[in-house]
């Protein structure tokens, strides 16, 4: 007699074979070449060391951005200026943090990523060393603006590096490490800087950044490989496969140099950045990210002032410790902002039997932060307005930070999937829009809260956040039409139609 278990096994094998013929062999996207120097073919060690060092730069760049959010009061006393002018040191740094990539990304298209990261780190160290010696408010403002410009090289350029090294099905999870580094810098930066300002004055907060930047510069010189692959991805004949580049070969600054009309390439990339701002998904993601960053700045600046006053009377170092709650929310969002959006996107691709991206499927994951973040703002405002214990505002801040980190990753990954060939340009536009909104928030937050009160302001902020998040329904249900429309103009028009 036949073995029933063997019969069942044979049936399962037959079903799997039919499914394989129907769906075709599993494919990874993008499809790598068989060149060992293609970043998609790098060893896991090479990918991790390169990406981890870039993320470390992103971390310190965002610590730099939040440098003076907790030092507004000491700075206003030192330079005999009002609180609004003191927040300019934060606002203009944030503005340059967005605008800087208008130059860095075109430079990367020509020179490659490695030399740009090294150049930016050198400038970062010099600018912070300058800030430590500033004797006037104007000099310090100049140093902060230059440091913001240098730090921006670790912002919009990173998703492009991720797309260079990792396959589509890994991208959301890998991008979350970047956003974790970014958010950790934003939320733990005030903690680090508050204790430094309390113990060693505000000058040493810039000195610390100069020293940390110098250490990362050494790591970058040794560990960051060039991720820009300038050749066409194809399968070489066995006799034509390029030789594997040595470690010393990767330290060269010319690996990513593209000598095909470099000036024209630079100018075209610059022009593409401007034109891609007119793509609705890109502009919307910029506004969404800007609202979250702007409200985070409002929370940080208002908390740094409220906690110094009665009934709290915190020391400056403990004011910085309040930001730990934001960092906890950021860490908790790691799964929902990374693994979950990969799961949703990859499931959609399998359902449609395609290896290519379904960008709109990533937007489903916005439901979770859309529920938590605005409610967190309301809790934060209500608790501080009624002078409850600090635990309530900290809990609300953690909720909003959860939404901030998850939303940023979902939005950026969605934009990269929509415009993979112009990911760097799209991210520049997103971060410019984001940081302009953040600049406006930093300028007017104190006056807004003074006129209307924190309770009403945070309620308005939550309503605006819900309104901007609701636009996701348009991009989810009309994604194909919108992307087809944007293929008809701007840089997308240059791409061959499949």
Coordinates of C-alpha atoms in Angstrom, one line a residue:
X1 CA 0.0 0.0 0.0
X2 CA 1.1 3.6 -0.7
X3 CA 2.2 5.6 2.3
X4 CA -0.4 8.4 2.9
X5 CA 2.3 10.8 4.1
X6 CA 4.3 10.3 0.9
X7 CA 1.1 10.9 -1.1
X8 CA 0.5 14.2 0.7
X9 CA 4.1 15.2 0.2
X10 CA 3.9 14.5 -3.6
X11 CA 0.7 16.5 -3.8
X12 CA 2.4 19.4 -2.1
X13 CA 5.4 19.2 -4.4
X14 CA 3.1 19.2 -7.4
X15 CA 1.2 22.3 -6.1
X16 CA 4.5 24.1 -5.5
X17 CA 5.7 23.3 -9.0
X18 CA 2.5 24.6 -10.5
X19 CA 2.7 27.8 -8.4
X20 CA 6.4 28.2 -9.5
X21 CA 5.4 27.9 -13.2
X22 CA 2.5 30.3 -12.7
X23 CA 4.4 33.0 -10.7
X24 CA 7.8 32.6 -12.3
X25 CA 11.0 32.4 -10.4
X26 CA 11.4 34.8 -7.4
X27 CA 13.2 38.0 -8.5
X28 CA 15.0 40.7 -6.5
X29 CA 14.7 44.3 -7.5
X30 CA 16.7 46.0 -8.7
X31 CA 18.5 43.2 -10.5
X32 CA 22.2 43.2 -9.8
X33 CA 25.0 42.7 -12.3
X34 CA 27.6 39.9 -11.7
X35 CA 30.2 42.5 -11.1
X36 CA 31.7 41.9 -7.6
X37 CA 32.1 45.7 -7.2
X38 CA 28.4 46.3 -7.7
X39 CA 27.2 47.6 -4.2
X40 CA 24.3 45.2 -4.4
X41 CA 26.8 42.3 -4.5
X42 CA 29.0 43.5 -1.6
X43 CA 29.5 41.3 1.5
X44 CA 27.2 42.0 4.4
X45 CA 30.2 43.3 6.4
X46 CA 31.0 45.9 3.7
X47 CA 27.4 47.1 3.6
X48 CA 27.1 47.3 7.4
X49 CA 30.3 49.2 8.0
X50 CA 29.6 51.7 5.2
X51 CA 26.0 52.3 6.2
X52 CA 26.6 52.3 10.0
X53 CA 29.3 55.1 9.5
X54 CA 26.9 57.1 7.4
X55 CA 24.2 56.7 10.0
X56 CA 26.7 57.8 12.7
X57 CA 27.2 61.0 10.7
X58 CA 23.4 61.4 10.5
X59 CA 23.2 61.1 14.2
X60 CA 25.8 63.8 15.0
X61 CA 24.3 66.0 12.2
X62 CA 21.0 66.0 14.0
X63 CA 22.6 66.5 17.4
X64 CA 24.0 69.6 15.8
X65 CA 20.6 70.7 14.6
X66 CA 19.0 70.4 18.1
X67 CA 22.1 71.9 19.7
X68 CA 20.6 75.1 21.1
X69 CA 16.9 74.1 21.6
X70 CA 17.6 73.7 25.3
X71 CA 19.9 76.7 25.6
X72 CA 17.6 79.5 24.4
X73 CA 17.4 81.1 27.8
X74 CA 21.1 81.1 28.6
X75 CA 21.9 82.4 25.1
X76 CA 19.4 85.2 25.3
X77 CA 21.1 86.3 28.6
X78 CA 24.6 86.0 27.2
X79 CA 24.0 88.1 24.1
X80 CA 21.4 90.4 25.7
X81 CA 18.7 89.5 23.1
X82 CA 15.1 88.3 23.3
X83 CA 14.0 84.7 23.1
X84 CA 12.8 85.0 19.5
X85 CA 16.2 86.1 18.3
X86 CA 17.8 83.3 20.3
X87 CA 15.7 80.7 18.4
X88 CA 17.2 82.0 15.1
X89 CA 20.3 80.0 16.0
X90 CA 18.1 76.9 15.8
X91 CA 15.9 78.1 12.9
X92 CA 18.7 79.2 10.4
X93 CA 20.7 76.1 11.2
X94 CA 17.7 74.0 10.3
X95 CA 17.1 76.0 7.2
X96 CA 20.7 75.4 6.0
X97 CA 20.3 71.7 6.9
X98 CA 17.6 71.5 4.2
X99 CA 19.1 73.9 1.6
X100 CA 22.6 72.4 1.7
X101 CA 21.6 69.3 -0.3
X102 CA 20.8 71.5 -3.3
X103 CA 24.6 71.6 -3.7
X104 CA 25.6 68.2 -2.1
X105 CA 23.4 66.0 -4.2
X106 CA 24.6 67.4 -7.6
X107 CA 28.1 67.1 -6.4
X108 CA 27.5 63.4 -5.5
X109 CA 26.2 62.8 -9.0
X110 CA 29.5 63.9 -10.4
X111 CA 32.1 63.1 -7.7
X112 CA 30.5 60.1 -5.9
X113 CA 29.3 59.9 -2.3
X114 CA 32.5 59.1 -0.5
X115 CA 34.4 62.4 -1.3
X116 CA 31.3 64.5 -0.5
X117 CA 30.9 62.8 2.9
X118 CA 34.5 63.4 3.7
X119 CA 34.4 67.1 2.5
X120 CA 31.2 67.7 4.5
X121 CA 32.7 66.3 7.7
X122 CA 35.8 68.5 7.4
X123 CA 33.6 71.5 7.0
X124 CA 31.4 70.3 9.9
X125 CA 34.4 70.2 12.3
X126 CA 35.7 73.6 11.2
X127 CA 32.3 75.3 11.6
X128 CA 31.8 74.0 15.1
X129 CA 35.3 74.9 16.1
X130 CA 34.5 78.4 14.8
X131 CA 31.3 78.5 16.9
X132 CA 33.3 77.8 20.1
X133 CA 35.2 81.0 19.5
X134 CA 32.3 83.3 18.5
X135 CA 32.3 86.6 20.4
X136 CA 29.2 88.1 18.8
X137 CA 25.7 86.9 18.1
X138 CA 26.3 87.4 14.4
X139 CA 29.5 85.4 14.4
X140 CA 27.8 82.5 16.2
X141 CA 24.8 82.6 13.8
X142 CA 27.3 82.4 10.9
X143 CA 29.0 79.4 12.5
X144 CA 25.6 77.6 13.1
X145 CA 24.5 78.2 9.5
X146 CA 27.8 76.8 8.1
X147 CA 27.6 73.8 10.4
X148 CA 24.0 73.2 9.3
X149 CA 25.1 73.3 5.6
X150 CA 27.8 70.8 6.3
X151 CA 25.6 68.5 8.3
X152 CA 23.0 68.4 5.5
X153 CA 25.2 66.0 3.6
X154 CA 24.1 63.3 6.0
X155 CA 20.4 63.9 5.4
X156 CA 18.9 63.7 1.9
X157 CA 21.8 61.8 0.5
X158 CA 21.4 58.7 2.7
X159 CA 18.2 57.1 1.2
X160 CA 20.0 57.2 -2.2
X161 CA 23.0 55.3 -0.6
X162 CA 20.5 52.7 0.8
X163 CA 19.0 52.2 -2.7
X164 CA 22.5 51.7 -4.0
X165 CA 23.3 48.9 -1.5
X166 CA 20.1 47.1 -0.6
X167 CA 17.3 45.4 -2.5
X168 CA 13.7 46.7 -2.6
X169 CA 12.4 44.1 -0.1
X170 CA 15.0 45.2 2.4
X171 CA 14.7 48.9 1.9
X172 CA 12.1 49.9 4.4
X173 CA 13.8 48.0 7.2
X174 CA 17.2 49.4 6.3
X175 CA 15.9 52.9 6.0
X176 CA 14.6 52.7 9.5
X177 CA 18.2 52.6 10.8
X178 CA 18.8 55.9 9.1
X179 CA 15.6 57.4 10.7
X180 CA 16.5 55.9 14.0
X181 CA 19.9 57.7 13.8
X182 CA 18.2 60.8 12.7
X183 CA 15.6 60.7 15.5
X184 CA 18.1 59.7 18.1
X185 CA 20.1 62.8 17.3
X186 CA 17.0 65.0 17.4
X187 CA 15.7 63.6 20.7
X188 CA 18.9 62.7 22.6
X189 CA 20.7 65.8 21.3
X190 CA 19.0 68.1 23.7
X191 CA 19.9 65.7 26.6
X192 CA 23.6 65.7 25.7
X193 CA 23.7 69.4 25.0
X194 CA 21.8 70.4 28.1
X195 CA 24.3 68.7 30.4
X196 CA 27.2 70.1 28.5
X197 CA 25.7 73.6 28.7
X198 CA 25.0 73.2 32.4
X199 CA 28.4 71.9 33.3
X200 CA 30.7 73.6 30.8
X201 CA 28.7 76.5 29.1
X202 CA 27.2 76.6 25.6
X203 CA 30.6 77.0 23.9
X204 CA 31.6 73.4 24.8
X205 CA 28.4 72.1 23.2
X206 CA 29.9 73.2 19.9
X207 CA 33.3 71.9 21.0
X208 CA 31.9 68.5 21.7
X209 CA 30.4 68.5 18.2
X210 CA 33.7 69.4 16.7
X211 CA 35.5 66.6 18.5
X212 CA 32.8 64.0 17.7
X213 CA 32.8 65.2 14.0
X214 CA 36.6 64.7 13.9
X215 CA 36.2 61.1 15.2
X216 CA 33.6 60.3 12.6
X217 CA 35.8 61.8 9.9
X218 CA 38.5 59.3 10.8
X219 CA 36.0 56.4 10.7
X220 CA 34.5 57.7 7.4
X221 CA 38.0 57.8 5.8
X222 CA 38.6 54.2 6.7
X223 CA 35.1 52.6 6.4
X224 CA 32.8 54.4 3.9
X225 CA 33.1 52.8 0.5
X226 CA 31.8 54.4 -2.7
X227 CA 28.2 53.2 -3.2
X228 CA 27.6 55.0 -6.5
X229 CA 27.8 52.4 -9.3
X230 CA 28.5 54.3 -12.5
X231 CA 28.3 51.3 -14.9
X232 CA 25.2 49.8 -16.5
X233 CA 24.0 46.8 -14.5
X234 CA 24.3 43.7 -16.8
X235 CA 25.5 40.2 -16.8
X236 CA 29.2 40.0 -18.0
X237 CA 30.6 37.1 -19.9
X238 CA 32.8 34.9 -17.6
X239 CA 36.0 36.3 -19.2
X240 CA 34.8 39.9 -18.9
X241 CA 33.8 40.0 -15.2
X242 CA 35.7 42.9 -13.6
X243 CA 38.3 42.1 -11.0
X244 CA 37.2 42.6 -7.4
X245 CA 38.5 45.9 -6.0
X246 CA 40.9 45.7 -3.0
X247 CA 40.3 47.5 0.3
X248 CA 42.9 50.1 -0.6
X249 CA 41.2 50.6 -4.0
X250 CA 38.0 51.5 -2.2
X251 CA 39.8 54.3 -0.3
X252 CA 40.3 56.1 -3.5
X253 CA 38.3 59.4 -4.0
X254 CA 37.8 58.7 -7.7
X255 CA 35.8 55.4 -7.6
X256 CA 32.5 57.2 -8.0
X257 CA 33.6 60.0 -10.3
X258 CA 31.5 60.2 -13.4
X259 CA 33.5 61.8 -16.2
X260 CA 30.6 61.9 -18.7
X261 CA 30.1 65.7 -19.1
X262 CA 30.4 66.4 -15.3
X263 CA 29.4 70.1 -15.5
X264 CA 26.3 69.3 -17.6
X265 CA 25.5 66.5 -15.1
X266 CA 25.8 68.9 -12.2
X267 CA 23.6 71.5 -13.8
X268 CA 21.0 68.9 -14.9
X269 CA 20.8 67.5 -11.4
X270 CA 20.3 71.0 -9.9
X271 CA 17.5 71.7 -12.4
X272 CA 15.9 68.3 -11.7
X273 CA 15.8 69.1 -8.0
X274 CA 13.8 72.3 -8.8
X275 CA 11.4 70.5 -11.3
X276 CA 10.7 67.5 -9.0
X277 CA 9.3 69.9 -6.5
X278 CA 6.2 70.0 -8.8
X279 CA 5.6 66.3 -8.4
X280 CA 2.6 66.1 -6.0
X281 CA 3.8 63.0 -4.0
X282 CA 7.2 64.7 -3.3
X283 CA 5.7 68.0 -2.3
X284 CA 3.1 66.3 0.0
X285 CA 5.8 64.2 1.7
X286 CA 7.9 67.4 2.3
X287 CA 4.9 69.1 3.9
X288 CA 4.1 66.0 6.0
X289 CA 7.7 65.7 7.3
X290 CA 7.8 69.5 7.8
X291 CA 4.7 69.4 10.0
X292 CA 6.2 66.7 12.2
X293 CA 9.6 68.3 12.5
X294 CA 8.1 71.7 13.1
X295 CA 5.8 70.5 15.9
X296 CA 8.8 68.6 17.4
X297 CA 10.7 71.9 17.5
X298 CA 7.7 73.7 19.1
X299 CA 7.6 70.9 21.8
X300 CA 11.3 71.0 22.5
X301 CA 11.5 74.8 22.7
X302 CA 8.3 75.2 24.8
X303 CA 9.3 72.4 27.2
X304 CA 12.8 73.9 27.7
X305 CA 11.1 77.1 28.9
X306 CA 8.2 75.7 30.9
X307 CA 10.3 73.2 32.9
X308 CA 12.6 76.0 34.1
X309 CA 9.7 77.9 35.6
X310 CA 7.4 77.1 38.6
X311 CA 6.0 74.7 39.6
X312 CA 8.7 72.5 37.9
X313 CA 12.0 74.5 38.4
X314 CA 14.1 71.8 36.7
X315 CA 17.8 72.3 36.3
X316 CA 18.9 72.6 32.7
X317 CA 20.4 69.1 32.6
X318 CA 17.0 67.6 33.7
X319 CA 15.2 69.7 31.1
X320 CA 17.3 67.9 28.6
X321 CA 16.4 64.6 30.2
X322 CA 12.8 65.3 29.3
X323 CA 13.7 64.5 25.7
X324 CA 14.4 60.8 26.7
X325 CA 10.6 60.3 26.4
X326 CA 10.8 61.4 22.8
X327 CA 13.7 58.9 22.2
X328 CA 11.7 56.1 23.7
X329 CA 8.8 56.8 21.3
X330 CA 11.3 56.8 18.5
X331 CA 12.7 53.4 19.4
X332 CA 9.3 51.8 19.9
X333 CA 8.4 52.9 16.3
X334 CA 11.3 50.9 14.9
X335 CA 9.1 47.9 13.9
X336 CA 6.0 49.8 12.7
X337 CA 8.1 52.2 10.6
X338 CA 10.4 49.6 9.1
X339 CA 9.5 45.9 9.2
X340 CA 5.7 46.6 8.9
X341 CA 6.0 48.7 5.7
X342 CA 8.3 46.1 4.1
X343 CA 5.8 43.4 5.0
X344 CA 2.9 45.4 3.5
X345 CA 4.8 46.3 0.3
X346 CA 6.3 42.8 -0.3
X347 CA 2.9 41.2 0.3
X348 CA 1.3 43.5 -2.3
X349 CA 4.1 42.6 -4.8
X350 CA 3.6 38.9 -4.3
X351 CA -0.2 39.3 -4.7
X352 CA 0.3 41.1 -8.0
X353 CA 3.1 38.6 -9.1
X354 CA 5.6 41.5 -9.7
X355 CA 9.1 42.2 -8.6
X356 CA 8.6 46.0 -8.9
X357 CA 7.5 48.4 -6.3
X358 CA 4.0 49.2 -5.2
X359 CA 4.7 52.5 -3.4
X360 CA 1.1 53.2 -2.3
X361 CA 1.0 50.0 -0.2
X362 CA 3.5 51.5 2.2
X363 CA 1.0 54.3 3.0
X364 CA -1.3 51.8 4.9
X365 CA 1.2 51.9 7.7
X366 CA 0.4 55.6 8.3
X367 CA -2.8 54.6 10.1
X368 CA -0.9 53.8 13.3
X369 CA 1.1 57.1 13.6
X370 CA -2.0 59.1 12.4
X371 CA -3.8 57.8 15.5
X372 CA -1.0 58.3 18.0
X373 CA 0.9 61.5 17.1
X374 CA -1.9 64.1 17.1
X375 CA -3.3 62.7 20.3
X376 CA 0.1 62.8 21.8
X377 CA 0.3 66.6 21.0
X378 CA -3.1 67.2 22.7
X379 CA -2.0 65.3 25.8
X380 CA 1.3 67.3 25.9
X381 CA -0.5 70.6 25.6
X382 CA -3.3 69.8 28.1
X383 CA -1.0 68.6 30.8
X384 CA 1.4 71.5 30.6
X385 CA -1.4 74.0 30.3
X386 CA -2.9 72.7 33.6
X387 CA 0.5 72.3 35.2
X388 CA 0.2 68.5 35.9
X389 CA 3.2 66.4 36.8
X390 CA 5.8 66.2 34.1
X391 CA 4.9 62.5 33.4
X392 CA 1.8 63.4 31.4
X393 CA 3.6 65.8 28.9
X394 CA 6.4 63.2 28.6
X395 CA 3.9 60.5 27.7
X396 CA 2.4 62.8 25.1
X397 CA 5.8 63.7 23.7
X398 CA 6.7 60.0 23.4
X399 CA 3.4 59.3 21.4
X400 CA 4.2 62.2 19.0
X401 CA 7.8 61.0 18.6
X402 CA 6.6 57.5 17.7
X403 CA 4.5 59.0 15.0
X404 CA 7.3 61.4 13.9
X405 CA 9.8 58.6 13.3
X406 CA 7.4 56.1 11.7
X407 CA 5.8 58.8 9.4
X408 CA 9.2 60.1 8.3
X409 CA 10.4 56.6 7.3
X410 CA 7.1 55.6 5.6
X411 CA 7.0 58.9 3.6
X412 CA 10.6 58.9 2.5
X413 CA 10.5 55.2 1.5
X414 CA 7.3 55.9 -0.4
X415 CA 9.0 58.7 -2.3
X416 CA 12.1 56.6 -3.1
X417 CA 9.8 53.8 -4.4
X418 CA 7.9 56.3 -6.6
X419 CA 11.0 57.9 -8.1
X420 CA 13.8 55.4 -7.7
X421 CA 15.9 56.8 -10.6
X422 CA 15.8 60.3 -9.0
X423 CA 15.7 59.3 -5.3
X424 CA 18.4 61.8 -4.3
X425 CA 16.7 64.7 -6.1
X426 CA 13.3 63.8 -4.6
X427 CA 14.7 63.7 -1.1
X428 CA 16.4 67.1 -1.5
X429 CA 13.1 68.6 -2.4
X430 CA 11.3 66.9 0.5
X431 CA 13.9 68.0 3.0
X432 CA 14.0 71.6 1.7
X433 CA 10.2 71.9 2.1
X434 CA 10.5 70.1 5.5
X435 CA 13.1 72.5 6.8
X436 CA 11.4 75.7 5.5
X437 CA 8.3 74.7 7.5
X438 CA 10.5 73.9 10.5
X439 CA 12.1 77.3 10.2
X440 CA 8.8 79.0 10.3
X441 CA 7.8 77.0 13.3
X442 CA 11.0 77.9 15.2
X443 CA 10.5 81.7 14.4
X444 CA 6.9 82.0 15.5
X445 CA 6.4 79.3 18.1
X446 CA 7.1 81.6 21.1
X447 CA 4.8 84.3 19.9
X448 CA 2.1 81.9 18.9
X449 CA 2.1 80.2 22.4
X450 CA 2.2 83.7 24.1
X451 CA -0.9 84.9 22.2
X452 CA -3.1 81.8 22.3
X453 CA -1.7 79.6 25.0
X454 CA -0.2 76.1 24.8
X455 CA -3.5 74.3 25.1
X456 CA -5.1 75.9 22.1
X457 CA -1.8 75.8 20.1
X458 CA -1.3 72.1 20.5
X459 CA -5.0 71.4 19.6
X460 CA -4.5 73.4 16.4
X461 CA -1.3 71.6 15.7
X462 CA -3.0 68.2 16.0
X463 CA -5.8 69.3 13.6
X464 CA -3.3 70.4 11.0
X465 CA -1.4 67.1 11.4
X466 CA -4.6 65.1 10.8
X467 CA -5.5 67.2 7.8
X468 CA -2.1 66.6 6.1
X469 CA -2.1 62.9 6.9
X470 CA -5.6 62.5 5.4
X471 CA -4.2 63.5 2.0
X472 CA -2.6 60.0 2.0
X473 CA -6.0 58.6 0.9
X474 CA -5.7 60.5 -2.4
X475 CA -2.2 59.1 -3.1
X476 CA -3.3 55.6 -2.1
X477 CA -6.4 55.3 -4.3
X478 CA -5.1 57.3 -7.2
X479 CA -1.4 56.3 -7.1
X480 CA -1.2 54.9 -10.6
X481 CA -2.9 57.9 -12.2
X482 CA -0.7 60.4 -10.3
X483 CA 2.6 58.5 -11.1
X484 CA 1.5 58.2 -14.8
X485 CA 0.9 62.0 -14.8
X486 CA 4.3 62.8 -13.3
X487 CA 6.0 60.6 -15.9
X488 CA 4.9 63.1 -18.5
X489 CA 7.0 66.0 -17.4
X490 CA 10.1 66.8 -15.4
X491 CA 13.0 64.4 -15.0
X492 CA 10.8 61.3 -15.2
X493 CA 10.0 62.2 -18.9
X494 CA 13.6 61.3 -19.8
X495 CA 13.2 57.7 -18.7
X496 CA 12.5 55.0 -21.3
X497 CA 8.9 53.6 -21.2
X498 CA 8.5 49.9 -20.5

